[in-house]
Short mmCIF file of C-alpha atoms and ligand atoms in Angstrom, two decimals:
data_model
loop_
_atom_site.label_atom_id
_atom_site.label_comp_id
_atom_site.label_asym_id
_atom_site.label_seq_id
_atom_site.Cartn_x
_atom_site.Cartn_y
_atom_site.Cartn_z
CA UNK A 1 -17.04 18.28 19.50
CA UNK A 2 -18.25 14.66 19.77
CA UNK A 3 -16.73 12.43 22.38
CA UNK A 4 -15.39 8.98 21.64
CA UNK A 5 -18.25 7.58 23.72
CA UNK A 6 -20.88 9.34 21.58
CA UNK A 7 -19.26 8.13 18.37
CA UNK A 8 -18.91 4.65 19.80
CA UNK A 9 -22.59 4.47 20.67
CA UNK A 10 -23.54 5.63 17.14
CA UNK A 11 -21.25 3.01 15.64
CA UNK A 12 -22.57 0.31 17.98
CA UNK A 13 -26.01 0.75 16.39
CA UNK A 14 -24.76 -0.16 12.92
CA UNK A 15 -25.45 -3.80 11.97
CA UNK A 16 -22.51 -5.97 10.79
CA UNK A 17 -19.89 -3.56 12.14
CA UNK A 18 -17.35 -4.70 14.74
CA UNK A 19 -16.25 -1.80 16.94
CA UNK A 20 -13.56 -1.53 19.59
CA UNK A 21 -11.93 1.28 21.54
CA UNK A 22 -8.30 1.93 22.38
CA UNK A 23 -7.22 -0.75 19.91
CA UNK A 24 -3.45 -0.89 19.49
CA UNK A 25 -2.72 -0.27 15.82
CA UNK A 26 0.64 -2.06 16.11
CA UNK A 27 -1.50 -5.21 15.84
CA UNK A 28 -2.59 -4.11 12.40
CA UNK A 29 0.71 -2.97 10.88
CA UNK A 30 3.44 -5.14 9.44
CA UNK A 31 6.00 -2.86 11.13
CA UNK A 32 4.38 -3.86 14.42
CA UNK A 33 4.39 -0.15 15.30
CA UNK A 34 1.54 2.19 16.20
CA UNK A 35 -0.31 3.42 19.29
CA UNK A 36 -4.02 3.12 20.03
CA UNK A 37 -6.92 4.24 17.87
CA UNK A 38 -9.70 5.95 19.81
CA UNK A 39 -12.06 3.78 17.77
CA UNK A 40 -11.43 0.86 15.45
CA UNK A 41 -14.17 -0.69 13.31
CA UNK A 42 -14.27 -3.24 10.54
CA UNK A 43 -16.91 -4.81 8.36
CA UNK A 44 -17.37 -6.88 5.23
CA UNK A 45 -20.58 -5.01 4.45
CA UNK A 46 -20.35 -1.92 2.22
CA UNK A 47 -23.55 -0.45 3.65
CA UNK A 48 -22.22 -0.76 7.20
CA UNK A 49 -18.95 0.83 6.11
CA UNK A 50 -20.80 3.81 4.59
CA UNK A 51 -22.96 4.10 7.71
CA UNK A 52 -19.82 4.13 9.89
CA UNK A 53 -18.32 6.89 7.75
CA UNK A 54 -21.57 8.84 8.06
CA UNK A 55 -21.64 8.40 11.84
CA UNK A 56 -18.05 9.57 12.14
CA UNK A 57 -18.59 12.62 9.94
CA UNK A 58 -21.84 13.55 11.70
CA UNK A 59 -19.95 13.50 14.99
CA UNK A 60 -16.91 15.40 13.70
CA UNK A 61 -14.71 12.34 14.22
CA UNK A 62 -11.67 11.97 11.96
CA UNK A 63 -11.41 8.79 9.88
CA UNK A 64 -8.43 6.80 8.60
CA UNK A 65 -8.93 3.82 6.30
CA UNK A 66 -6.49 0.94 6.45
CA UNK A 67 -6.09 -2.31 4.58
CA UNK A 68 -3.72 -5.02 5.79
CA UNK A 69 -1.26 -2.46 7.20
CA UNK A 70 1.73 -3.55 5.09
CA UNK A 71 2.50 -0.06 3.84
CA UNK A 72 1.71 2.01 6.91
CA UNK A 73 3.62 3.99 9.49
CA UNK A 74 1.27 4.65 12.40
CA UNK A 75 2.40 7.19 14.98
CA UNK A 76 3.34 6.05 18.48
CA UNK A 77 0.47 8.20 19.77
CA UNK A 78 -1.95 6.26 17.59
CA UNK A 79 -4.94 7.90 15.92
CA UNK A 80 -7.42 10.33 17.47
CA UNK A 81 -10.51 9.24 15.61
CA UNK A 82 -11.94 6.18 13.87
CA UNK A 83 -9.78 3.67 12.00
CA UNK A 84 -11.90 1.76 9.49
CA UNK A 85 -11.11 -1.43 7.62
CA UNK A 86 -13.16 -3.02 4.83
CA UNK A 87 -12.94 -6.81 5.01
CA UNK A 88 -15.14 -8.05 2.12
CA UNK A 89 -13.07 -10.49 0.09
CA UNK A 90 -15.24 -12.05 -2.63
CA UNK A 91 -13.57 -13.06 -5.88
CA UNK A 92 -15.64 -13.93 -8.94
CA UNK A 93 -15.03 -14.53 -12.64
CA UNK A 94 -17.02 -13.69 -15.75
CA UNK A 95 -15.14 -15.01 -18.79
CA UNK A 96 -11.62 -13.61 -18.52
CA UNK A 97 -12.70 -10.84 -16.18
CA UNK A 98 -12.23 -11.11 -12.40
CA UNK A 99 -14.24 -9.08 -9.88
CA UNK A 100 -12.46 -8.62 -6.57
CA UNK A 101 -13.63 -7.01 -3.34
CA UNK A 102 -11.18 -4.50 -1.88
CA UNK A 103 -10.68 -6.51 1.30
CA UNK A 104 -9.44 -9.61 -0.52
CA UNK A 105 -5.75 -10.35 -0.11
CA UNK A 106 -3.82 -9.51 -3.26
CA UNK A 107 -2.07 -12.89 -3.12
CA UNK A 108 -5.47 -14.64 -2.95
CA UNK A 109 -6.49 -12.74 -6.08
CA UNK A 110 -3.25 -13.66 -7.85
CA UNK A 111 -3.72 -17.34 -6.96
CA UNK A 112 -7.39 -17.23 -7.96
CA UNK A 113 -6.50 -15.88 -11.41
CA UNK A 114 -3.63 -18.33 -11.93
CA UNK A 115 -5.76 -21.32 -10.90
CA UNK A 116 -8.28 -20.33 -13.57
CA UNK A 117 -5.62 -19.89 -16.27
CA UNK A 118 -5.98 -16.11 -16.30
CA UNK A 119 -2.88 -14.11 -17.12
CA UNK A 120 -2.00 -10.59 -16.03
CA UNK A 121 -1.51 -10.64 -12.27
CA UNK A 122 1.17 -13.30 -11.83
CA UNK A 123 4.04 -10.80 -11.55
CA UNK A 124 2.28 -9.29 -8.51
CA UNK A 125 2.78 -12.60 -6.66
CA UNK A 126 4.19 -12.07 -3.19
CA UNK A 127 3.19 -8.40 -2.83
CA UNK A 128 1.51 -8.29 0.59
CA UNK A 129 -1.69 -6.44 1.34
CA UNK A 130 -5.22 -6.07 0.09
CA UNK A 131 -6.69 -5.54 -3.36
CA UNK A 132 -8.12 -2.13 -2.40
CA UNK A 133 -4.76 -0.76 -1.33
CA UNK A 134 -3.09 -2.28 -4.39
CA UNK A 135 -5.43 -0.21 -6.57
CA UNK A 136 -5.00 2.86 -4.34
CA UNK A 137 -1.20 2.76 -4.65
CA UNK A 138 -1.03 1.09 -8.08
CA UNK A 139 1.05 -1.74 -6.64
CA UNK A 140 3.44 -3.49 -8.95
CA UNK A 141 6.63 -5.42 -9.40
CA UNK A 142 8.74 -7.04 -12.09
CA UNK A 143 7.85 -4.44 -14.69
CA UNK A 144 4.07 -4.60 -14.25
CA UNK A 145 1.50 -2.77 -12.15
CA UNK A 146 -2.06 -3.67 -11.27
CA UNK A 147 -3.24 -0.65 -13.31
CA UNK A 148 -2.46 -2.56 -16.52
CA UNK A 149 -5.36 -4.90 -15.71
CA UNK A 150 -7.84 -2.67 -13.91
CA UNK A 151 -10.97 -2.19 -16.02
CA UNK A 152 -13.19 -0.48 -13.46
CA UNK A 153 -13.11 0.48 -9.80
CA UNK A 154 -16.16 0.82 -7.55
CA UNK A 155 -15.65 3.74 -5.18
CA UNK A 156 -17.62 5.56 -2.51
CA UNK A 157 -16.82 9.28 -2.73
CA UNK A 158 -18.55 10.35 0.46
CA UNK A 159 -21.88 10.90 -1.29
CA UNK A 160 -22.32 8.27 -3.99
CA UNK A 161 -20.99 4.97 -5.25
CA UNK A 162 -19.20 5.66 -8.52
CA UNK A 163 -17.62 3.45 -11.17
CA UNK A 164 -14.23 4.69 -12.36
CA UNK A 165 -12.82 3.56 -15.68
CA UNK A 166 -9.11 2.86 -15.92
CA UNK A 167 -8.50 6.33 -17.44
CA UNK A 168 -10.46 8.00 -14.68
CA UNK A 169 -8.25 6.33 -12.06
CA UNK A 170 -5.33 8.44 -13.38
CA UNK A 171 -2.84 5.69 -12.68
CA UNK A 172 0.85 6.45 -12.75
CA UNK A 173 3.84 4.81 -11.10
CA UNK A 174 2.60 4.06 -7.53
CA UNK A 175 -0.04 6.77 -7.99
CA UNK A 176 -3.75 7.03 -8.65
CA UNK A 177 -6.52 9.57 -8.23
CA UNK A 178 -7.37 7.78 -4.97
CA UNK A 179 -4.13 8.98 -3.38
CA UNK A 180 -5.35 12.54 -4.04
CA UNK A 181 -8.72 11.75 -2.39
CA UNK A 182 -7.85 9.83 0.74
CA UNK A 183 -11.46 10.14 1.92
CA UNK A 184 -12.72 7.99 -1.00
CA UNK A 185 -13.19 4.28 -0.37
CA UNK A 186 -12.47 1.59 -2.91
CA UNK A 187 -15.01 -1.21 -2.53
CA UNK A 188 -14.13 -3.46 -5.47
CA UNK A 189 -12.43 -3.68 -8.83
CA UNK A 190 -12.84 -5.50 -12.11
CA UNK A 191 -9.71 -6.80 -13.78
CA UNK A 192 -9.44 -7.68 -17.47
CA UNK A 193 -7.18 -10.71 -17.89
CA UNK A 194 -6.18 -13.03 -20.75
CA UNK A 195 -6.55 -16.79 -21.06
CA UNK A 196 -3.24 -18.61 -20.64
CA UNK A 197 -1.68 -21.86 -19.44
CA UNK A 198 -2.13 -22.05 -15.66
CA UNK A 199 1.03 -24.13 -15.19
CA UNK A 200 3.17 -21.49 -16.93
CA UNK A 201 1.61 -18.71 -14.86
CA UNK A 202 2.20 -20.71 -11.67
CA UNK A 203 5.88 -21.18 -12.52
CA UNK A 204 6.29 -17.45 -13.12
CA UNK A 205 4.63 -16.62 -9.79
CA UNK A 206 6.57 -19.26 -7.86
CA UNK A 207 9.90 -18.04 -9.27
CA UNK A 208 9.05 -14.47 -8.28
CA UNK A 209 7.93 -15.42 -4.76
CA UNK A 210 11.18 -17.34 -4.22
CA UNK A 211 13.27 -14.27 -5.10
CA UNK A 212 11.02 -11.97 -3.06
CA UNK A 213 11.20 -14.16 0.05
CA UNK A 214 14.97 -13.84 0.05
CA UNK A 215 14.78 -10.05 -0.14
CA UNK A 216 11.81 -9.67 2.22
CA UNK A 217 11.75 -12.57 4.70
CA UNK A 218 8.10 -13.25 5.56
CA UNK A 219 8.62 -12.41 9.21
CA UNK A 220 10.42 -9.12 8.51
CA UNK A 221 8.59 -6.16 10.08
CA UNK A 222 8.82 -3.67 7.24
CA UNK A 223 6.86 -1.98 4.46
CA UNK A 224 8.85 -3.23 1.49
CA UNK A 225 10.46 -0.24 -0.17
CA UNK A 226 10.19 2.91 1.92
CA UNK A 227 10.75 5.35 -0.94
CA UNK A 228 9.42 5.40 -4.48
CA UNK A 229 11.93 4.97 -7.24
CA UNK A 230 12.64 8.03 -9.38
CA UNK A 231 11.69 8.54 -13.00
CA UNK A 232 14.91 9.07 -14.92
CA UNK A 233 13.27 11.69 -17.17
CA UNK A 234 12.35 13.80 -14.12
CA UNK A 235 15.87 13.96 -12.65
CA UNK A 236 17.84 17.22 -12.88
CA UNK A 237 20.23 16.92 -15.84
CA UNK A 238 23.33 16.98 -13.63
CA UNK A 239 22.02 14.10 -11.48
CA UNK A 240 20.84 12.08 -14.51
CA UNK A 241 24.25 12.46 -16.12
CA UNK A 242 25.94 10.95 -13.05
CA UNK A 243 23.68 7.88 -12.90
CA UNK A 244 25.32 4.82 -14.52
CA UNK A 245 23.19 3.50 -17.42
CA UNK A 246 23.13 0.01 -15.87
CA UNK A 247 21.27 1.38 -12.84
CA UNK A 248 18.28 2.62 -14.89
CA UNK A 249 15.50 0.02 -15.15
CA UNK A 250 12.27 0.58 -17.08
CA UNK A 251 12.93 4.31 -17.07
CA UNK A 252 13.42 4.41 -13.29
CA UNK A 253 16.39 4.90 -11.02
CA UNK A 254 15.99 2.89 -7.81
CA UNK A 255 15.98 5.12 -4.72
CA UNK A 256 18.34 2.50 -3.32
CA UNK A 257 21.00 3.77 -5.73
CA UNK A 258 21.00 7.25 -4.17
CA UNK A 259 20.60 5.88 -0.65
CA UNK A 260 23.61 3.63 -1.07
CA UNK A 261 25.74 6.61 -2.12
CA UNK A 262 24.87 8.39 1.13
CA UNK A 263 25.77 5.42 3.32
CA UNK A 264 22.24 4.30 4.23
CA UNK A 265 22.88 0.56 4.40
CA UNK A 266 23.05 -0.76 7.95
CA UNK A 267 22.05 2.52 9.69
CA UNK A 268 20.47 1.84 13.09
CA UNK A 269 18.33 3.92 15.44
CA UNK A 270 16.89 2.15 18.47
CA UNK A 271 15.01 -0.86 17.13
CA UNK A 272 14.99 0.44 13.55
CA UNK A 273 17.49 -0.75 10.95
CA UNK A 274 18.23 -0.07 7.30
CA UNK A 275 18.91 -3.49 5.76
CA UNK A 276 22.59 -4.17 5.21
CA UNK A 277 21.83 -5.59 1.75
CA UNK A 278 19.20 -3.08 0.56
CA UNK A 279 19.37 0.67 1.21
CA UNK A 280 15.64 1.24 0.54
CA UNK A 281 14.48 -1.38 3.05
CA UNK A 282 13.93 -0.27 6.64
CA UNK A 283 12.70 -2.73 9.25
CA UNK A 284 11.81 -3.00 12.89
CA UNK A 285 14.35 -5.35 14.45
CA UNK A 286 12.37 -5.33 17.72
CA UNK A 287 11.07 -2.59 19.97
CA UNK A 288 11.33 0.05 17.24
CA UNK A 289 9.08 3.10 17.43
CA UNK A 290 7.43 5.31 14.84
CA UNK A 291 9.52 8.22 16.15
CA UNK A 292 12.74 6.29 15.45
CA UNK A 293 11.47 5.16 12.06
CA UNK A 294 10.47 8.69 11.03
CA UNK A 295 13.81 10.05 12.25
CA UNK A 296 15.68 7.54 10.06
CA UNK A 297 13.47 8.44 7.08
CA UNK A 298 14.10 12.18 7.64
CA UNK A 299 17.84 11.57 8.00
CA UNK A 300 17.98 9.57 4.74
CA UNK A 301 15.95 12.16 2.83
CA UNK A 302 18.21 14.95 4.10
CA UNK A 303 21.38 13.07 3.12
CA UNK A 304 20.04 12.62 -0.42
CA UNK A 305 19.04 16.30 -0.63
CA UNK A 306 22.48 17.37 0.61
CA UNK A 307 24.37 15.15 -1.79
CA UNK A 308 22.16 15.15 -4.91
CA UNK A 309 19.71 18.04 -4.44
CA UNK A 310 16.74 15.71 -4.98
CA UNK A 311 13.86 14.85 -2.66
CA UNK A 312 12.95 11.20 -2.20
CA UNK A 313 9.22 10.60 -1.82
CA UNK A 314 7.84 8.03 0.57
CA UNK A 315 5.87 5.14 -0.89
CA UNK A 316 4.80 4.28 2.63
CA UNK A 317 1.66 6.04 3.96
CA UNK A 318 1.36 7.75 7.34
CA UNK A 319 -1.48 7.45 9.86
CA UNK A 320 -1.74 9.69 12.91
C1 FAD B 1 7.64 -7.14 2.38
C2 FAD B 1 6.89 -6.15 1.54
C3 FAD B 1 7.11 -6.08 0.18
C4 FAD B 1 6.42 -5.17 -0.62
N1 FAD B 1 6.63 -5.16 -1.96
C5 FAD B 1 5.90 -4.34 -2.74
C6 FAD B 1 6.06 -4.36 -4.16
O1 FAD B 1 6.83 -5.13 -4.70
N2 FAD B 1 5.32 -3.51 -4.88
C7 FAD B 1 4.41 -2.66 -4.32
O2 FAD B 1 3.73 -1.92 -5.05
N3 FAD B 1 4.25 -2.60 -2.98
C8 FAD B 1 4.97 -3.42 -2.18
N4 FAD B 1 4.82 -3.38 -0.83
C9 FAD B 1 3.93 -2.38 -0.23
C10 FAD B 1 2.50 -2.94 0.05
O3 FAD B 1 2.47 -4.32 -0.12
C11 FAD B 1 1.50 -2.30 -0.87
O4 FAD B 1 1.53 -0.91 -0.75
C12 FAD B 1 0.08 -2.80 -0.59
O5 FAD B 1 -0.75 -2.46 -1.67
C13 FAD B 1 -0.49 -2.28 0.71
O6 FAD B 1 -1.66 -3.01 1.01
P1 FAD B 1 -2.35 -2.97 2.44
O7 FAD B 1 -3.69 -3.63 2.31
O8 FAD B 1 -1.45 -3.52 3.45
O9 FAD B 1 -2.57 -1.42 2.66
P2 FAD B 1 -2.29 -0.51 3.94
O10 FAD B 1 -0.84 -0.51 4.20
O11 FAD B 1 -3.18 -0.91 5.06
O12 FAD B 1 -2.75 0.90 3.41
C14 FAD B 1 -2.03 1.55 2.39
C15 FAD B 1 -2.85 2.72 1.88
O13 FAD B 1 -4.00 2.21 1.18
C16 FAD B 1 -5.16 2.90 1.60
N5 FAD B 1 -6.29 1.97 1.48
C17 FAD B 1 -6.34 0.70 1.94
N6 FAD B 1 -7.51 0.13 1.60
C18 FAD B 1 -8.22 1.08 0.92
C19 FAD B 1 -9.53 1.11 0.33
N7 FAD B 1 -10.34 0.05 0.34
N8 FAD B 1 -9.92 2.25 -0.28
C20 FAD B 1 -9.11 3.34 -0.30
N9 FAD B 1 -7.87 3.37 0.24
C21 FAD B 1 -7.44 2.24 0.85
C22 FAD B 1 -4.89 3.28 3.04
O14 FAD B 1 -5.68 4.39 3.45
C23 FAD B 1 -3.40 3.62 2.99
O15 FAD B 1 -3.20 4.97 2.64
C24 FAD B 1 5.50 -4.28 -0.02
C25 FAD B 1 5.29 -4.34 1.37
C26 FAD B 1 5.97 -5.26 2.14
C27 FAD B 1 5.73 -5.34 3.60
#
């Protein structure tokens, strides 16, 4: 079994890679929660990233990939292994196509497209995080998901760089093939957009961001929605029959609907709170721990199982 020191010295020999030890992951999560990583490394160079993965695997060191940490729950104990982050953030256009590196901020990409009069990403305005993670989790809002515009994705599968077509990404609601292969790394994506009036796109984005900022204050330590919404067609008939028609939106029943019925709003545990105005929004009010957060999540899931017989699925991803 390799020691952290051995892995660190291998990583230190890789050009363009910044490496640190014992790095507190709470610095890298929007929840502000998470213990230390044995090793933390980041780079904007795909070759260095692949070399770091190789060094970790050769030494038997576990790897976790993170983006901007806006959808992560990192354990209080941190991560025994190497946490890797890809920082390349180039954005380029070719006609109505945009090429985006995975490390670019999604909001930067949205603004880039709008400024060039390119339509298709404006409803994603205000979703925090990186482009790579947006593709990984098929991020979306206001009736649209990034998958609608993804033409190709450049991925490292542990052996080769591969180009995935949209079909090959197997996108579904907050799902993609990449969630089934957490060891694969998304390096970049090409998005197919349409020409449109930049001023109209900007108004759409601004209106959305205004609404979002009320629901998710920019300083709120949270992950947005904790649980995925549920597809109406997948609900047991008895549950579907009890859901008021007005609650169903675009074929989905918000998890918040079920959570409200089980009294989730305003629940507190240590520094962790369920928002009083939104049952699917959990935040760290200060000093909250991953243990408290996970206990609240378990409690809410159990209440929904007990009352409705259905299992909510986390949208948030766990590390450690
Ligand atoms: C206030 C708030 C509001 C939100 N609203 C929405 C919303 O409306 N819609 C929505 O869809 N989401 C929403 N989210 C969730 C979050 O913004 C998205 O999940 C986002 O895509 C996460 O990006 P990230 O870079 O922070 O990823 P992280 O949280 O760092 O990582 C998330 C996952 O992506 C994986 N990953 C990251 N980069 C790569 C890569 N290059 N290759 C492979 N895997 C990778 C990680 O391993 C991890 O499993 C919200 C979050 C917050 C805090």
